[in-house]
Amino acid sequence: MAVPVDLGARSYTVYVRSLSAVPSLMKEAGLEPGRCLLVTDENVAAHYRTPLVKGLSDAGWTVRSLVLPPGEETKSASCLHTIYDEALDWGVDRQTPVLALGGGVIGDLAGFAAATLLRGLPLVQLPTSLLAQVDASVGGKTAINHSTGKNLIGAFYQPQFVCADPTTLDTLPMREYTSGMAEVVKHALIKDPPLFARLEDNLVSVMTHKDRAVASSVLEQAVRVKAKVVNADEREKGRRAILNFGHTFAHALERVAGYGAFTHGEAVALGMRAGLYLSHQRHPDSLNRDRLDHVIDAIPVQDDPSAVPFPELYEAMSADKKNQGDTIRFVLLRQLGEAYLTGEVPKQQARHAWNFACSS
Ligand code: NAD
Ligand code: GLY
């Protein structure tokens, strides 16, 4: 399966294919064997580094791998500098591809390193978590976190191609798998009612990764939604912001609770509950809240978010990238499949929405 991302000179393909195809996909993308820098984390390296490096070496590549600690804390300036040091000490040039093998943390971090090293090295995204396969690896957003907030230092930088191997999900911890489902559900809610209906009809098997055929086709459909939104608005001048449904609350929660306390997907699930509450207040006749809540509530959240005080959460929301001046902006739903951005959410309503999300 292959999903095109159409961005003129920056167009590329998202392949849903085995990682063993990577050397030939690199050739197809016009990357000539030489040096390449593989960035991954310890968990992912344990399963996928050796066969990938062997395949690349057999195809004539000289691979340097950099294995970083797993987790959100790795999306930091210090890990970015570790990549810079390794790459520059080794003597990369503008033809040296950076291969990001891992979840969204590695994709965002290695992607930003590729965007900035020598003003841009070719980037290949090899996402191994569900969240990275359906969302983070597609669309060119790369970033590290700052103490002020999530993803505040970054660049739009498109890869040469993406290869998402669905069999890597077999080794993904279940908590990470269900977290990734949050972004799949988000794509369905903002733009794809038929995908939402499929999720609804197969909720248990999809959430437990029991039926591989359904899981693969849901994955592909979710990638298509992402590609469609990015094609229409690569640099988030407008419509792309709808991909942030649930994220105003989510990014603030991740920051206030401490990066890693909630997975990104768990934070998004909670943010979507709050977002749906606000949406339903405005559009009670066009939104069947019970139906939508039922699917969002199927995403488990391990810890109790109510320990996070709302004033701190609200203050953190003020550092969100979508904001304009002092206005905090939220993505809401007008109906299933139709999302919009608004700055008209009074603080008290946001508080009620958050209380609702915490009580579900
Ligand atoms: P992650 O990268 O931390 O991966 C989750 C965990 O799963 C890690 O411990 C990782 O080592 C492990 N893992 C990954 N693949 C595995 C596999 N196949 N087998 C075993 N273990 C595996 O987190 P994530 O949920 O993938 O990504 C979250 C990040 O993505 C956040 O920083 C978020 O901001 C970012 N994000 C970016 C975009 C974007 O458009 N760039 C979109 C959504 C999210
Ligand atoms: N995940 C948000 C975006 O890619 O725009």
Short mmCIF file of C-alpha atoms and ligand atoms in Angstrom, two decimals:
data_model
loop_
_atom_site.label_atom_id
_atom_site.label_comp_id
_atom_site.label_asym_id
_atom_site.label_seq_id
_atom_site.Cartn_x
_atom_site.Cartn_y
_atom_site.Cartn_z
CA MET A 1 0.00 0.00 0.00
CA ALA A 2 1.26 3.45 -0.82
CA VAL A 3 -0.29 6.81 0.06
CA PRO A 4 0.93 9.87 -1.87
CA VAL A 5 1.65 13.17 -0.16
CA ASP A 6 1.36 15.81 -2.90
CA LEU A 7 3.44 18.86 -2.09
CA GLY A 8 4.93 19.81 -5.44
CA ALA A 9 8.72 19.54 -5.27
CA ARG A 10 8.44 18.14 -1.73
CA SER A 11 6.05 15.30 -2.66
CA TYR A 12 6.71 11.81 -1.32
CA THR A 13 5.10 8.46 -0.65
CA VAL A 14 4.04 6.82 2.59
CA TYR A 15 4.59 3.08 2.09
CA VAL A 16 2.84 0.62 4.36
CA ARG A 17 5.45 -2.07 3.86
CA SER A 18 8.10 -4.26 5.53
CA LEU A 19 11.25 -2.55 6.80
CA SER A 20 13.21 -5.03 4.66
CA ALA A 21 12.11 -2.94 1.66
CA VAL A 22 13.94 0.16 2.94
CA PRO A 23 17.18 -0.29 0.92
CA SER A 24 15.25 -0.61 -2.33
CA LEU A 25 12.91 2.29 -1.41
CA MET A 26 16.01 4.42 -0.79
CA LYS A 27 17.24 3.57 -4.25
CA GLU A 28 13.83 4.39 -5.74
CA ALA A 29 13.93 7.74 -3.92
CA GLY A 30 17.24 8.52 -5.64
CA LEU A 31 19.43 8.09 -2.55
CA GLU A 32 22.77 6.66 -3.69
CA PRO A 33 24.63 4.32 -1.30
CA GLY A 34 27.24 6.05 0.86
CA ARG A 35 27.04 7.00 4.52
CA CYS A 36 23.75 7.12 6.39
CA LEU A 37 22.98 8.02 9.98
CA LEU A 38 20.43 5.83 11.74
CA VAL A 39 18.80 7.39 14.81
CA THR A 40 16.68 5.18 17.05
CA ASP A 41 15.93 4.45 20.71
CA GLU A 42 16.95 1.53 22.91
CA ASN A 43 13.58 -0.27 22.80
CA VAL A 44 13.26 -0.09 19.05
CA ALA A 45 16.94 -0.88 18.44
CA ALA A 46 16.55 -4.15 20.35
CA HIS A 47 14.09 -5.43 17.75
CA TYR A 48 14.80 -3.72 14.45
CA ARG A 49 18.28 -2.21 14.25
CA THR A 50 20.31 -5.30 13.35
CA PRO A 51 18.25 -6.52 10.37
CA LEU A 52 17.87 -2.98 9.04
CA VAL A 53 21.61 -2.26 9.28
CA LYS A 54 22.38 -5.60 7.62
CA GLY A 55 19.99 -4.88 4.75
CA LEU A 56 21.48 -1.43 4.26
CA SER A 57 25.06 -2.72 4.44
CA ASP A 58 24.25 -5.44 1.90
CA ALA A 59 22.97 -2.67 -0.39
CA GLY A 60 26.28 -0.78 -0.08
CA TRP A 61 25.49 1.70 2.72
CA THR A 62 27.90 2.50 5.56
CA VAL A 63 25.64 2.94 8.57
CA ARG A 64 26.42 4.80 11.77
CA SER A 65 23.75 4.18 14.42
CA LEU A 66 22.91 6.37 17.32
CA VAL A 67 20.76 4.73 19.99
CA LEU A 68 19.10 7.17 22.41
CA PRO A 69 17.15 6.57 25.62
CA PRO A 70 13.42 6.01 25.01
CA GLY A 71 10.77 8.50 26.11
CA GLU A 72 9.53 12.06 25.68
CA GLU A 73 12.50 13.47 27.66
CA THR A 74 14.64 12.55 24.65
CA LYS A 75 12.95 15.27 22.55
CA SER A 76 15.37 17.73 24.13
CA ALA A 77 18.09 20.18 23.16
CA SER A 78 20.68 17.94 24.78
CA CYS A 79 19.74 14.86 22.69
CA LEU A 80 19.59 17.07 19.60
CA HIS A 81 23.17 18.13 20.31
CA THR A 82 24.18 14.49 20.77
CA ILE A 83 22.99 13.88 17.20
CA TYR A 84 24.77 17.01 15.92
CA ASP A 85 28.02 15.95 17.63
CA GLU A 86 27.85 12.39 16.31
CA ALA A 87 26.99 13.49 12.77
CA LEU A 88 29.58 16.25 12.54
CA ASP A 89 32.36 14.18 14.15
CA TRP A 90 31.66 11.45 11.62
CA GLY A 91 31.79 13.96 8.77
CA VAL A 92 28.31 13.82 7.23
CA ASP A 93 27.75 15.76 4.01
CA ARG A 94 24.60 17.01 2.32
CA GLN A 95 24.04 13.63 0.69
CA THR A 96 24.03 11.71 4.01
CA PRO A 97 20.48 10.58 4.81
CA VAL A 98 19.18 10.55 8.38
CA LEU A 99 16.96 7.53 9.05
CA ALA A 100 14.53 8.03 11.94
CA LEU A 101 13.62 4.55 13.21
CA GLY A 102 11.17 4.68 16.12
CA GLY A 103 8.11 6.37 17.53
CA GLY A 104 7.13 10.02 17.28
CA VAL A 105 9.87 11.08 19.69
CA ILE A 106 12.64 9.79 17.42
CA GLY A 107 10.82 10.99 14.29
CA ASP A 108 10.42 14.53 15.60
CA LEU A 109 13.93 14.75 17.06
CA ALA A 110 15.89 13.11 14.22
CA GLY A 111 13.70 15.00 11.75
CA PHE A 112 14.66 18.32 13.32
CA ALA A 113 18.32 17.29 13.35
CA ALA A 114 18.06 16.44 9.62
CA ALA A 115 16.34 19.78 8.93
CA THR A 116 19.11 21.79 10.59
CA LEU A 117 22.37 19.85 10.01
CA LEU A 118 24.26 21.52 7.15
CA ARG A 119 20.93 23.35 6.44
CA GLY A 120 19.23 20.09 5.53
CA LEU A 121 20.11 16.40 5.10
CA PRO A 122 17.76 13.94 3.35
CA LEU A 123 15.34 12.45 5.88
CA VAL A 124 13.70 9.02 5.85
CA GLN A 125 10.95 8.32 8.37
CA LEU A 126 10.67 4.71 9.58
CA PRO A 127 7.88 4.91 12.18
CA THR A 128 7.46 1.93 14.49
CA SER A 129 4.67 3.09 16.85
CA LEU A 130 1.05 3.33 15.75
CA LEU A 131 1.01 7.02 16.63
CA ALA A 132 4.06 7.72 14.48
CA GLN A 133 2.73 5.60 11.59
CA VAL A 134 -0.64 7.33 11.34
CA ASP A 135 0.39 10.83 12.32
CA ALA A 136 3.88 11.96 13.38
CA SER A 137 5.88 10.61 10.42
CA VAL A 138 3.57 12.18 7.83
CA GLY A 139 3.46 15.89 7.10
CA GLY A 140 6.93 17.15 7.98
CA LYS A 141 6.47 18.56 11.47
CA THR A 142 9.72 18.12 13.40
CA ALA A 143 10.52 19.53 16.82
CA ILE A 144 12.00 19.34 20.27
CA ASN A 145 10.33 20.44 23.49
CA HIS A 146 11.22 23.52 25.54
CA SER A 147 10.63 24.02 29.26
CA THR A 148 7.93 26.55 28.25
CA GLY A 149 5.95 24.01 26.22
CA LYS A 150 5.74 21.12 23.75
CA ASN A 151 7.25 21.24 20.27
CA LEU A 152 8.10 24.94 20.55
CA ILE A 153 11.40 24.64 18.66
CA GLY A 154 11.11 22.97 15.30
CA ALA A 155 10.77 23.12 11.55
CA PHE A 156 8.55 21.93 8.74
CA TYR A 157 10.78 19.45 6.95
CA GLN A 158 9.39 16.76 4.66
CA PRO A 159 11.01 13.32 4.39
CA GLN A 160 12.11 11.63 1.15
CA PHE A 161 9.67 8.85 1.96
CA VAL A 162 7.99 7.12 4.89
CA CYS A 163 8.01 3.34 5.38
CA ALA A 164 5.53 2.20 8.04
CA ASP A 165 5.86 -1.53 8.73
CA PRO A 166 2.64 -2.70 10.47
CA THR A 167 4.38 -5.84 11.82
CA THR A 168 6.49 -3.62 14.11
CA LEU A 169 3.27 -3.02 16.07
CA ASP A 170 3.52 -6.63 17.32
CA THR A 171 6.30 -5.60 19.72
CA LEU A 172 4.76 -2.27 20.71
CA PRO A 173 3.57 -2.28 24.36
CA MET A 174 -0.25 -2.32 24.52
CA ARG A 175 -0.35 1.03 26.36
CA GLU A 176 1.52 2.62 23.44
CA TYR A 177 -0.71 0.90 20.90
CA THR A 178 -3.94 2.19 22.45
CA SER A 179 -2.33 5.64 22.78
CA GLY A 180 -1.75 5.61 19.03
CA MET A 181 -5.42 4.82 18.56
CA ALA A 182 -6.13 8.28 19.97
CA GLU A 183 -4.71 9.86 16.79
CA VAL A 184 -6.64 7.38 14.62
CA VAL A 185 -9.88 8.31 16.41
CA LYS A 186 -8.96 11.99 16.06
CA HIS A 187 -8.55 11.63 12.29
CA ALA A 188 -11.95 9.95 12.08
CA LEU A 189 -13.63 12.62 14.22
CA ILE A 190 -12.26 15.61 12.33
CA LYS A 191 -12.57 14.36 8.76
CA ASP A 192 -13.71 10.82 8.10
CA PRO A 193 -17.17 9.63 9.26
CA PRO A 194 -16.81 6.26 7.40
CA LEU A 195 -13.56 5.61 9.30
CA PHE A 196 -15.38 6.48 12.52
CA ALA A 197 -18.11 3.96 11.69
CA ARG A 198 -15.48 1.25 11.03
CA LEU A 199 -13.87 1.99 14.39
CA GLU A 200 -17.26 1.80 16.06
CA ASP A 201 -18.14 -1.50 14.38
CA ASN A 202 -14.78 -3.11 15.23
CA LEU A 203 -14.05 -1.30 18.48
CA VAL A 204 -12.82 -4.24 20.54
CA SER A 205 -10.70 -5.87 17.84
CA VAL A 206 -9.22 -2.55 16.75
CA MET A 207 -8.38 -1.45 20.30
CA THR A 208 -6.81 -4.78 21.20
CA HIS A 209 -4.92 -5.21 17.91
CA LYS A 210 -6.62 -8.59 17.44
CA ASP A 211 -7.59 -8.41 13.77
CA ARG A 212 -4.50 -7.54 11.70
CA ALA A 213 -6.42 -7.08 8.44
CA VAL A 214 -8.80 -4.53 9.97
CA ALA A 215 -5.92 -2.86 11.84
CA SER A 216 -3.89 -2.48 8.62
CA SER A 217 -6.73 -1.00 6.63
CA VAL A 218 -7.66 1.36 9.49
CA LEU A 219 -3.99 2.42 9.60
CA GLU A 220 -3.96 3.13 5.88
CA GLN A 221 -7.22 5.08 6.04
CA ALA A 222 -5.92 7.19 8.93
CA VAL A 223 -2.74 7.96 6.95
CA ARG A 224 -4.91 9.06 4.01
CA VAL A 225 -6.75 11.55 6.25
CA LYS A 226 -3.45 12.98 7.46
CA ALA A 227 -2.05 13.21 3.92
CA LYS A 228 -5.21 14.96 2.70
CA VAL A 229 -5.04 17.63 5.40
CA VAL A 230 -1.31 18.20 4.87
CA ASN A 231 -1.75 18.39 1.07
CA ALA A 232 -4.24 21.21 1.55
CA ASP A 233 -2.16 23.20 4.04
CA GLU A 234 1.45 22.08 4.44
CA ARG A 235 2.54 24.86 6.81
CA GLU A 236 -0.56 25.19 8.96
CA LYS A 237 -1.69 28.54 7.64
CA GLY A 238 -5.27 27.43 8.27
CA ARG A 239 -6.94 24.02 7.86
CA ARG A 240 -4.04 21.90 9.16
CA ALA A 241 -4.76 23.25 12.63
CA ILE A 242 -7.76 20.88 12.80
CA LEU A 243 -5.23 18.05 13.34
CA ASN A 244 -4.86 19.57 16.80
CA PHE A 245 -8.30 18.48 18.00
CA GLY A 246 -7.80 17.73 21.72
CA HIS A 247 -4.23 19.03 21.63
CA THR A 248 -4.65 22.38 23.42
CA PHE A 249 -5.52 20.45 26.59
CA ALA A 250 -3.16 17.58 25.74
CA HIS A 251 0.05 19.56 25.29
CA ALA A 252 -0.66 21.53 28.47
CA LEU A 253 -1.32 18.32 30.43
CA GLU A 254 1.90 16.72 29.20
CA ARG A 255 3.87 19.73 30.28
CA VAL A 256 2.25 20.26 33.68
CA ALA A 257 2.17 16.56 34.64
CA GLY A 258 5.78 16.19 33.47
CA TYR A 259 6.71 14.80 30.04
CA GLY A 260 6.13 11.06 30.04
CA ALA A 261 3.63 10.90 32.95
CA PHE A 262 0.83 10.55 30.40
CA THR A 263 1.61 9.22 26.94
CA HIS A 264 0.92 11.74 24.17
CA GLY A 265 -2.02 9.61 23.02
CA GLU A 266 -3.54 9.43 26.51
CA ALA A 267 -3.27 13.21 26.80
CA VAL A 268 -4.94 13.56 23.38
CA ALA A 269 -7.76 11.20 24.43
CA LEU A 270 -8.44 13.36 27.50
CA GLY A 271 -8.19 16.52 25.40
CA MET A 272 -10.69 15.11 22.90
CA ARG A 273 -13.14 14.34 25.72
CA ALA A 274 -12.88 17.97 26.80
CA GLY A 275 -13.06 19.16 23.17
CA LEU A 276 -16.18 17.12 22.54
CA TYR A 277 -17.81 18.55 25.68
CA LEU A 278 -17.17 22.10 24.40
CA SER A 279 -18.31 21.17 20.89
CA HIS A 280 -21.55 19.65 22.14
CA GLN A 281 -22.34 22.78 24.16
CA ARG A 282 -22.22 24.78 20.93
CA HIS A 283 -23.75 22.26 18.54
CA PRO A 284 -26.10 20.03 20.57
CA ASP A 285 -28.32 19.24 17.58
CA SER A 286 -25.63 18.13 15.17
CA LEU A 287 -23.42 16.09 17.52
CA ASN A 288 -24.39 12.76 19.00
CA ARG A 289 -22.17 13.03 22.06
CA ASP A 290 -22.91 9.54 23.46
CA ARG A 291 -21.89 7.94 20.16
CA LEU A 292 -18.61 9.86 19.92
CA ASP A 293 -17.79 9.58 23.63
CA HIS A 294 -18.23 5.81 23.40
CA VAL A 295 -15.30 5.49 20.98
CA ILE A 296 -13.07 8.05 22.75
CA ASP A 297 -13.74 6.35 26.10
CA ALA A 298 -12.44 3.06 24.69
CA ILE A 299 -8.92 4.56 24.80
CA PRO A 300 -7.58 3.69 28.25
CA VAL A 301 -5.80 6.35 30.31
CA GLN A 302 -3.59 4.87 33.03
CA ASP A 303 -3.18 7.72 35.49
CA ASP A 304 -5.68 10.08 37.11
CA PRO A 305 -5.54 13.49 35.40
CA SER A 306 -7.62 15.23 38.09
CA ALA A 307 -4.47 15.64 40.21
CA VAL A 308 -3.38 18.35 37.73
CA PRO A 309 -4.72 21.70 39.02
CA PHE A 310 -6.76 23.52 36.38
CA PRO A 311 -5.07 26.95 36.89
CA GLU A 312 -1.69 25.41 36.02
CA LEU A 313 -3.17 23.63 33.05
CA TYR A 314 -4.74 26.87 31.82
CA GLU A 315 -1.50 28.77 32.22
CA ALA A 316 0.30 26.10 30.17
CA MET A 317 -2.37 26.41 27.47
CA SER A 318 -1.29 30.02 27.07
CA ALA A 319 1.99 28.78 25.53
CA ASP A 320 0.21 26.77 22.81
CA LYS A 321 1.47 27.34 19.26
CA LYS A 322 -2.06 27.83 17.90
CA ASN A 323 -2.68 30.88 20.10
CA GLN A 324 -2.92 34.37 18.71
CA GLY A 325 -1.80 36.99 21.19
CA ASP A 326 -3.52 36.28 24.50
CA THR A 327 -6.32 34.23 22.96
CA ILE A 328 -6.14 30.51 23.61
CA ARG A 329 -7.40 28.62 20.58
CA PHE A 330 -9.21 25.29 20.54
CA VAL A 331 -10.25 22.94 17.75
CA LEU A 332 -13.92 21.99 18.07
CA LEU A 333 -16.33 19.83 16.07
CA ARG A 334 -19.40 21.24 14.33
CA GLN A 335 -20.45 17.71 13.48
CA LEU A 336 -18.75 14.36 13.00
CA GLY A 337 -16.13 14.92 10.27
CA GLU A 338 -16.20 18.73 10.44
CA ALA A 339 -13.74 20.58 12.67
CA TYR A 340 -12.88 24.26 13.11
CA LEU A 341 -10.58 26.48 15.13
CA THR A 342 -11.95 29.00 17.63
CA GLY A 343 -10.65 31.41 20.23
CA GLU A 344 -14.06 31.84 21.82
CA VAL A 345 -13.90 29.55 24.82
CA PRO A 346 -14.21 31.37 28.16
CA LYS A 347 -11.92 30.09 30.92
CA GLN A 348 -14.86 28.85 32.98
CA GLN A 349 -16.10 26.68 30.10
CA ALA A 350 -12.63 25.25 29.60
CA ARG A 351 -12.61 24.40 33.32
CA HIS A 352 -15.97 22.59 33.07
CA ALA A 353 -14.78 20.71 30.00
CA TRP A 354 -11.62 19.62 31.79
CA ASN A 355 -13.57 18.51 34.86
CA PHE A 356 -15.83 16.48 32.57
CA ALA A 357 -12.82 14.87 30.86
CA CYS A 358 -11.31 13.93 34.23
CA SER A 359 -14.55 12.43 35.51
CA SER A 360 -15.19 10.11 32.53
P1 NAD B 1 7.51 7.34 21.56
O1 NAD B 1 8.32 7.69 20.40
O2 NAD B 1 8.01 7.71 22.91
O3 NAD B 1 7.24 5.78 21.51
C1 NAD B 1 6.49 5.19 22.54
C2 NAD B 1 7.27 4.06 23.23
O4 NAD B 1 7.18 2.91 22.41
C3 NAD B 1 8.75 4.31 23.44
O5 NAD B 1 9.14 3.74 24.67
C4 NAD B 1 9.40 3.56 22.29
O6 NAD B 1 10.70 3.12 22.62
C5 NAD B 1 8.48 2.40 22.14
N1 NAD B 1 8.39 1.81 20.80
C6 NAD B 1 8.16 2.45 19.63
N2 NAD B 1 8.00 1.55 18.65
C7 NAD B 1 8.15 0.33 19.22
C8 NAD B 1 8.06 -0.99 18.70
N3 NAD B 1 7.71 -1.24 17.44
N4 NAD B 1 8.30 -2.00 19.56
C9 NAD B 1 8.58 -1.78 20.87
N5 NAD B 1 8.64 -0.55 21.41
C10 NAD B 1 8.42 0.48 20.58
O7 NAD B 1 6.04 7.96 21.48
P2 NAD B 1 4.98 8.02 20.29
O8 NAD B 1 3.68 7.85 20.95
O9 NAD B 1 5.35 7.17 19.16
O10 NAD B 1 5.11 9.54 19.78
C11 NAD B 1 4.81 10.61 20.62
C12 NAD B 1 5.52 11.85 20.13
O11 NAD B 1 5.09 12.13 18.79
C13 NAD B 1 5.23 13.07 20.97
O12 NAD B 1 6.43 13.75 21.24
C14 NAD B 1 4.35 13.92 20.06
O13 NAD B 1 4.48 15.30 20.32
C15 NAD B 1 4.85 13.54 18.71
N6 NAD B 1 3.89 13.77 17.61
C16 NAD B 1 4.34 14.41 16.51
C17 NAD B 1 3.49 14.62 15.44
C18 NAD B 1 4.00 15.31 14.20
O14 NAD B 1 3.19 15.65 13.34
N7 NAD B 1 5.29 15.47 14.04
C19 NAD B 1 2.17 14.16 15.50
C20 NAD B 1 1.74 13.49 16.64
C21 NAD B 1 2.62 13.29 17.69
N1 GLY B 2 -0.12 16.40 14.44
C1 GLY B 2 -0.44 17.71 13.98
C2 GLY B 2 0.03 18.01 12.61
O1 GLY B 2 0.73 17.22 12.01
O2 GLY B 2 -0.26 19.04 12.09
#
